[in-house]
Short mmCIF file of C-alpha atoms and ligand atoms in Angstrom, two decimals:
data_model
loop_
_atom_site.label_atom_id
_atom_site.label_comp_id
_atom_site.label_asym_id
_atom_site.label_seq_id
_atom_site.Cartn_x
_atom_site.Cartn_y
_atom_site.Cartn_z
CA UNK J 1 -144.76 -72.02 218.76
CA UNK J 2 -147.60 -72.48 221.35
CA UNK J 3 -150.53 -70.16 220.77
CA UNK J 4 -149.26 -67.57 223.47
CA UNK J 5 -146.35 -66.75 221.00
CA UNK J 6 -147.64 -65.59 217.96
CA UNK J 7 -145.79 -65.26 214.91
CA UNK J 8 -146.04 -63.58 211.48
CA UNK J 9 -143.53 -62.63 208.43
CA UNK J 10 -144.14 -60.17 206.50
CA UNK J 11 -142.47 -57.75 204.10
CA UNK J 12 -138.87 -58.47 205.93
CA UNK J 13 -140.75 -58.35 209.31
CA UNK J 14 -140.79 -60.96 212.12
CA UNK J 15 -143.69 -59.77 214.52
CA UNK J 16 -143.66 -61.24 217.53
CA UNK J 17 -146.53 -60.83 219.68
CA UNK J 18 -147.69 -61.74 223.05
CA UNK J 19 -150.86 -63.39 222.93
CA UNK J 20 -152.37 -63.83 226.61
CA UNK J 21 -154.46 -61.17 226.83
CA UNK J 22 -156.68 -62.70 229.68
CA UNK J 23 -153.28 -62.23 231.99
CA UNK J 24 -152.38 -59.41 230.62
CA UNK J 25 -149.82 -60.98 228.90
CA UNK J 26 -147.94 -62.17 231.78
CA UNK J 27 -144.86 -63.94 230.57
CA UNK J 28 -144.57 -67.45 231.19
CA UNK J 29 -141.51 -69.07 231.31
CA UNK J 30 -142.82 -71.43 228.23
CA UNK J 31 -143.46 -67.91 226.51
CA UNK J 32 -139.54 -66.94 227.32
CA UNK J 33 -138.71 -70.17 225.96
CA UNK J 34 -140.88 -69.10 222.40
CA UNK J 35 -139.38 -65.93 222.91
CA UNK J 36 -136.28 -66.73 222.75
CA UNK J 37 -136.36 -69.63 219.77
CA UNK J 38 -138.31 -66.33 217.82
CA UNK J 39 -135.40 -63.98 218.17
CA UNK J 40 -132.40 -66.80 217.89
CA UNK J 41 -134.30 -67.92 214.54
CA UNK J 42 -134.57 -64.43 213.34
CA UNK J 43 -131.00 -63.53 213.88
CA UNK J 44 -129.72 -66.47 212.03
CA UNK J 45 -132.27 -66.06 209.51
CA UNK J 46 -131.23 -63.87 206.35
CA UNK J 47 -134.88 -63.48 204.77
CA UNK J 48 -135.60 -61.76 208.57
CA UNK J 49 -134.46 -57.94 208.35
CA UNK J 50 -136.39 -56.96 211.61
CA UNK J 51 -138.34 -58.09 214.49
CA UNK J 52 -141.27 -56.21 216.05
CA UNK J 53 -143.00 -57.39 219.35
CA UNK J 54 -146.58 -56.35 219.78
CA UNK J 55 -148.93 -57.80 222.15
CA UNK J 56 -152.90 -58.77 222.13
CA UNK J 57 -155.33 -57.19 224.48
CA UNK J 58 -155.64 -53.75 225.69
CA UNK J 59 -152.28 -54.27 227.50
CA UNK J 60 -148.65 -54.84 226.54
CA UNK J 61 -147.62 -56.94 229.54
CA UNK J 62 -147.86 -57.31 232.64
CA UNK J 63 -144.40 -58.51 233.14
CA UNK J 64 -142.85 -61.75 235.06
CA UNK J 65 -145.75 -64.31 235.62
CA UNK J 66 -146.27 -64.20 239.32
CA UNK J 67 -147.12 -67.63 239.76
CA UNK J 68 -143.82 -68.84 237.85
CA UNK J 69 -141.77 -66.31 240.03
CA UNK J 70 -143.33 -68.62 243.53
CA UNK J 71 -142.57 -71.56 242.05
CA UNK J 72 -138.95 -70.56 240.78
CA UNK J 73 -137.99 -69.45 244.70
CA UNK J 74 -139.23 -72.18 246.06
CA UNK J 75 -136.32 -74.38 243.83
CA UNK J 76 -133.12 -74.77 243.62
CA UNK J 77 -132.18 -74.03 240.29
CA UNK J 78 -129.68 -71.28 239.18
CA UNK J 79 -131.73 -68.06 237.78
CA UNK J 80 -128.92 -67.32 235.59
CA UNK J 81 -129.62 -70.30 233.71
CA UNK J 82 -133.17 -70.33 233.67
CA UNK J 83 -135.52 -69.58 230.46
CA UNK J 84 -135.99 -66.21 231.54
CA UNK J 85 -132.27 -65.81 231.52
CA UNK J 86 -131.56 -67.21 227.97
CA UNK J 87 -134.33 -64.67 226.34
CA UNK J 88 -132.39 -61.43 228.20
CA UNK J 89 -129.33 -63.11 226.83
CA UNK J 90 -131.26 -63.15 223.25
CA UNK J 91 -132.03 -59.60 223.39
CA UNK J 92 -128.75 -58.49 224.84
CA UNK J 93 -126.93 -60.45 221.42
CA UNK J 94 -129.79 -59.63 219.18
CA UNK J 95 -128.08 -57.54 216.49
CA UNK J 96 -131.07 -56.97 214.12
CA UNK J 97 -133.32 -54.19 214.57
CA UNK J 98 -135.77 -54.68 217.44
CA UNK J 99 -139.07 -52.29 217.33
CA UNK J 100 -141.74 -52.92 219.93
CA UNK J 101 -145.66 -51.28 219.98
CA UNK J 102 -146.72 -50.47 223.37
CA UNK J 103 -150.70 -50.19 224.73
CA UNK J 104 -151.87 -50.09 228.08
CA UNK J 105 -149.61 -51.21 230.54
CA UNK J 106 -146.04 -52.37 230.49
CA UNK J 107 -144.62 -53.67 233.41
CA UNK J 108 -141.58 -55.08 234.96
CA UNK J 109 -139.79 -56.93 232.16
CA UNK J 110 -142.86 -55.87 229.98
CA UNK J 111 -140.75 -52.25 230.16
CA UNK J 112 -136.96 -53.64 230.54
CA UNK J 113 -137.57 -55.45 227.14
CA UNK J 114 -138.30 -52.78 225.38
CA UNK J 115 -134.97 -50.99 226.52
CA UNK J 116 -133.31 -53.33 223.98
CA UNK J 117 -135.75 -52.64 221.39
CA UNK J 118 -134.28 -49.79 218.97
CA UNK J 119 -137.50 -47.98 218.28
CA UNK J 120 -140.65 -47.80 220.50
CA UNK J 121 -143.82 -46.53 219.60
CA UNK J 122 -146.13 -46.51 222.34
CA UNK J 123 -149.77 -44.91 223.25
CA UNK J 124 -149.94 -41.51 224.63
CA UNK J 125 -152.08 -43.48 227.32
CA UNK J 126 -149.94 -46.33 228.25
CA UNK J 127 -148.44 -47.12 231.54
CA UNK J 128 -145.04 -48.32 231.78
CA UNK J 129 -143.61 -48.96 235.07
CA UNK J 130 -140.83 -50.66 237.07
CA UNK J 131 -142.16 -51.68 239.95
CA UNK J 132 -139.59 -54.20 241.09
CA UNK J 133 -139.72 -52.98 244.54
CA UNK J 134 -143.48 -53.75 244.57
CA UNK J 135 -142.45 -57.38 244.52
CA UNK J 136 -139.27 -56.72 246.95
CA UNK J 137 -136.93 -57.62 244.00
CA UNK J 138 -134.60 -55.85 242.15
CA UNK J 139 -134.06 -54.42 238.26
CA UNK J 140 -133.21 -56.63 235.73
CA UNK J 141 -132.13 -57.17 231.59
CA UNK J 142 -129.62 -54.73 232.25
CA UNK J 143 -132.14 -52.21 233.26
CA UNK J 144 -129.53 -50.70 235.86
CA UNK J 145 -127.65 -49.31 233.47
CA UNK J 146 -129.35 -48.97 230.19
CA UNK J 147 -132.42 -46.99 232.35
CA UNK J 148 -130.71 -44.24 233.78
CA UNK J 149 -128.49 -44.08 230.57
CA UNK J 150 -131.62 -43.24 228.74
CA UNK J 151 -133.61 -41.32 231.50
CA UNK J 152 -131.13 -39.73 233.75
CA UNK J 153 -130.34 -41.54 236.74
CA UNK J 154 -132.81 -39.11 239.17
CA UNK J 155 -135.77 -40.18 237.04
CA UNK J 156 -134.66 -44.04 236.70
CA UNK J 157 -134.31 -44.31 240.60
CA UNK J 158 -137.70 -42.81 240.90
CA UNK J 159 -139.18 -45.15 238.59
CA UNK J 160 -137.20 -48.21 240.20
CA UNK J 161 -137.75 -47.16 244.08
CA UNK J 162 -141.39 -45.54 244.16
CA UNK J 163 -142.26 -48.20 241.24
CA UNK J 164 -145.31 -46.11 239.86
CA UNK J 165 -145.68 -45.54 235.99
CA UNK J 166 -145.05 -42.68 233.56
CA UNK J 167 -147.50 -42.83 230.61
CA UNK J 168 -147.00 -42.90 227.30
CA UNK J 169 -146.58 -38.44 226.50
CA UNK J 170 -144.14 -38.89 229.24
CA UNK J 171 -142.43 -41.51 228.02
CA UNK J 172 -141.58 -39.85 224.64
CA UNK J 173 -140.48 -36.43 226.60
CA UNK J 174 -138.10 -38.31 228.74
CA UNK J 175 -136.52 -40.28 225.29
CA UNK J 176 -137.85 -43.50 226.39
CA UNK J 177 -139.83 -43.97 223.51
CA UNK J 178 -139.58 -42.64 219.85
CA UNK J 179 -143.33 -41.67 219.21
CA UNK J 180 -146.21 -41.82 221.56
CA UNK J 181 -149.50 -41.56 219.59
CA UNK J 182 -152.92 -42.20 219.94
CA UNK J 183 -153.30 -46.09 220.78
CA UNK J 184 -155.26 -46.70 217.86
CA UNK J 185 -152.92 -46.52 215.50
CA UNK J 186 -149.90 -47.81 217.60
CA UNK J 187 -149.62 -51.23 215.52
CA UNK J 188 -149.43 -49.38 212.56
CA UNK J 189 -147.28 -46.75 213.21
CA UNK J 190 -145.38 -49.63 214.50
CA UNK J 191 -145.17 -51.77 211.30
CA UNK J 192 -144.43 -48.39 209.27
CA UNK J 193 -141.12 -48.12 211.11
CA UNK J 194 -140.36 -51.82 211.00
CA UNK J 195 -141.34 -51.82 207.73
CA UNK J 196 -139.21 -49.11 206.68
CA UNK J 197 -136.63 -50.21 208.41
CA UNK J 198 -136.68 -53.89 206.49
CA UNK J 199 -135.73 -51.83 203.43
CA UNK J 200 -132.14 -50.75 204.73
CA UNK J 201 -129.31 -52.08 204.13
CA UNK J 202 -129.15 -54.86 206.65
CA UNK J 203 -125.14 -55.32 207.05
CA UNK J 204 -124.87 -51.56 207.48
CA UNK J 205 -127.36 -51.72 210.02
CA UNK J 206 -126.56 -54.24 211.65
CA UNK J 207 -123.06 -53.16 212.35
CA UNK J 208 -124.94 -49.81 213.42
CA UNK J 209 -126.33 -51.73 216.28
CA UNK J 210 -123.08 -53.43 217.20
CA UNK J 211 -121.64 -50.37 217.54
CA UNK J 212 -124.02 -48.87 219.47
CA UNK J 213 -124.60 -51.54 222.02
CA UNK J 214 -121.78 -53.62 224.37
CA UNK J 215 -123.69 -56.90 223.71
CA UNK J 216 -121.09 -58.69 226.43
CA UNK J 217 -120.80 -55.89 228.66
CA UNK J 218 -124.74 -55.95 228.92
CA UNK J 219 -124.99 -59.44 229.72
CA UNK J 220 -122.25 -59.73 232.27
CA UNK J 221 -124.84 -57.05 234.09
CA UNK J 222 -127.43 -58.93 233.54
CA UNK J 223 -125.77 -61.84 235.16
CA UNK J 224 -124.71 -59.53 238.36
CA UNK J 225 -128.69 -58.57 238.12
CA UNK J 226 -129.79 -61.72 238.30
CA UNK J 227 -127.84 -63.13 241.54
CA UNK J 228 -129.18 -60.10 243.42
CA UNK J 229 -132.56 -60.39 241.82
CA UNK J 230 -132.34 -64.41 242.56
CA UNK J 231 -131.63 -63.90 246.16
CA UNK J 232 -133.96 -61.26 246.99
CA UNK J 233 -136.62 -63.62 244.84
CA UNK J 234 -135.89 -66.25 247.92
CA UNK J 235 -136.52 -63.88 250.42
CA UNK J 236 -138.85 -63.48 253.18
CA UNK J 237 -139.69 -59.84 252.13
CA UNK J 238 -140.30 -60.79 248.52
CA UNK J 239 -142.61 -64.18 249.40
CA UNK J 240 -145.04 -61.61 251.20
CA UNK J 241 -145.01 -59.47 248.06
CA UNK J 242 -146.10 -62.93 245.82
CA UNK J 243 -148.42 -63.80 248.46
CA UNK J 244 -150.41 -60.67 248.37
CA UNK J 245 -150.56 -60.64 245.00
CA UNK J 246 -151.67 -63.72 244.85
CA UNK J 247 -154.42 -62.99 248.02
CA UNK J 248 -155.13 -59.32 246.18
CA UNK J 249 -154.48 -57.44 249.14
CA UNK J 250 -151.39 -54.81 249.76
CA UNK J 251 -148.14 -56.78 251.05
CA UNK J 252 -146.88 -55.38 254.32
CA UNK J 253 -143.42 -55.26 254.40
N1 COA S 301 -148.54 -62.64 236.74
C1 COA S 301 -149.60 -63.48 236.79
N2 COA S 301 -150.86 -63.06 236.62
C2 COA S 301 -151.07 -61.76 236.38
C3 COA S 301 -150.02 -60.83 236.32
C4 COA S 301 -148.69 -61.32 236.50
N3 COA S 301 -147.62 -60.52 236.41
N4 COA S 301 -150.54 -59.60 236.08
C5 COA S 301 -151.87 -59.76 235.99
N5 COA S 301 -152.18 -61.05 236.18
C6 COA S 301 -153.52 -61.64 236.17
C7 COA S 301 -154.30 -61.27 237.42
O1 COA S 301 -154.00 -62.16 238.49
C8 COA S 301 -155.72 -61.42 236.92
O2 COA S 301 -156.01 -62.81 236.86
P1 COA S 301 -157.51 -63.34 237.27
O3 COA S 301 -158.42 -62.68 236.25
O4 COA S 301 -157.39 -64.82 237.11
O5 COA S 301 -157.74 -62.85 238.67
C9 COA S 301 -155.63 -60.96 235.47
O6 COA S 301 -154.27 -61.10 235.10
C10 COA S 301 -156.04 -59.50 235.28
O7 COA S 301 -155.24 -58.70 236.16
P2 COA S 301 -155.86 -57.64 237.20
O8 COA S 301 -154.86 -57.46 238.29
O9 COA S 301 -157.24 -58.05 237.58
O10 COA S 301 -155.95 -56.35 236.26
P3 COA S 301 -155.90 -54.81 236.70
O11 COA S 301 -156.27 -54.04 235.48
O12 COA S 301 -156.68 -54.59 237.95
O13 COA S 301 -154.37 -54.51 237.05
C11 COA S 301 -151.98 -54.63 236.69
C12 COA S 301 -153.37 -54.62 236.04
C13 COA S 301 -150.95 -54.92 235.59
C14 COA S 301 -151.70 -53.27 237.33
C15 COA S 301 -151.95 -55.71 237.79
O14 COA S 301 -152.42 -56.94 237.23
C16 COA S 301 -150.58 -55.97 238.36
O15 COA S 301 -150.08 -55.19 239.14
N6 COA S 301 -149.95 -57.10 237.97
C17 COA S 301 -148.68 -57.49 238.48
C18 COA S 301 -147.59 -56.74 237.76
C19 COA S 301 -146.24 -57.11 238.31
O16 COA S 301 -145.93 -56.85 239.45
N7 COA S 301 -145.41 -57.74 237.45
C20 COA S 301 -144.10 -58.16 237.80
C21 COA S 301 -143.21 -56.96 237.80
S1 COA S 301 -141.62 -57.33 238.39
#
């Protein structure tokens, strides 16, 4: 693990957390790779019951690193079988339960993440947000569907087209998250549930999950995602949207 994936087992509990708080815990694709290895190990592994993503810093993320999405569209590579790709594939076959702690802001694949996480407890005052269109790109993990399936589609287009955040009260009235409490105690509300959860039978529920979730129906969308995402990544519309960013002005599209 590199020191931007942090791990720690405890009590039946993987916790996962993002640890690049400087950023904002933009996601790297080395962190998608740690990611990744961190879920595939705690599938396979018995002694793992649960796995619980929390983040350092005042924020949870703030989604795809920018500077990794430039240099992605400027090669040639396939997105489908990049590291960002094999982590969405992760959570899409994860069949353990997934709970996730949310501060500040979530964004972009900071929020589509936590659609395949099983229980969310997030801070009345967080921010979580879609804004794909920001960029000029398009929704990904799946988001297209498991979104709207959660939200209603009227809300889900909102938050995908306009791209501005609900907070965290929100977020729990629209069934998005479980519990949205103060953001002091998020962590630990967090653990409680995963703690909790550790103690259940873990056949039972992981056959729950299994039933609940179309783990190959969920990554064929995510590959049908990620060709539009991939091309609209490449183009001209989308490279303005990086380069403001990166200039910290407003793109003009
Ligand atoms: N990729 C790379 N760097 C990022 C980043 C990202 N997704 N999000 C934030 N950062 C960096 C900023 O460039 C800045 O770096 P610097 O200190 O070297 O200048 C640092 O993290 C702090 O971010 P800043 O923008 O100054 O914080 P803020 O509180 O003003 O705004 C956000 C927070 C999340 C609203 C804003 O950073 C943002 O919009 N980020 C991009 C989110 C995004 O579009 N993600 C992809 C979605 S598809």
């Amino acid at each position: 693990m590199t020191d931007l994936i942090k791990t720690v087992f405890e009590d039946g509990v993987l916790n996962v957390a993002l640890n690049r708080a400087d950023k904002k815990n933009a996601i790297t694709q080395t962190m998608y790779l740690e990611l990744t290895k961190a879920i595939l190990n705690a599938r396979d592994d018995d002694k793992v019951r649960v796995v619980l993503i929390t983040a350092e810093g005042k924020d949870f993320s703030s989604g795809n690193d920018i500077a990794d999405f430039i240099s992605i569209s400027q090669g040639e590579g396939n997105l489908v079988g990049s590291d960002v790709f094999q982590f969405l594939k992760a959570l899409a076959d994860m069949d353990k339960p997934m709970v996730a702690a949310v501060r500040g802001r979530a964004v972009g694949v900071g929020l589509t993440m936590l659609l395949h996480c099983d229980m969310v407890v997030a801070a009345k005052d967080a921010l979580l947000s879609a804004p794909f269109i920001n960029l000029a790109l398009a929704p990904e993990a799946a988001s297209t569907l498991l979104l709207p399936g959660i939200i209603g589609y009227p809300r889900a287009f909102e938050m995908f087209a306009l791209g501005e955040p609900i907070d965290g009260g929100t977020a729990q009235e629209w069934g998005l998250v479980n519990r949205a409490v103060p953001s002091i105690v998020v962590d630990e509300v967090a653990w409680d549930i995963a703690r909790r959860l550790a103690t259940r039978a873990p056949n039972s529920l992981r056959r729950t999950k299994a039933l609940m979730r179309d783990s190959a129906q969920l990554w064929e969308l995510m590959k049908r995602e990620g060709e539009v995402f991939g091309s609209q990544m490449r183009s001209p519309e989308a490279m303005e949207a990086f380069t403001a960013f990166m200039e910290k002005r407003a793109p003009k599209f």
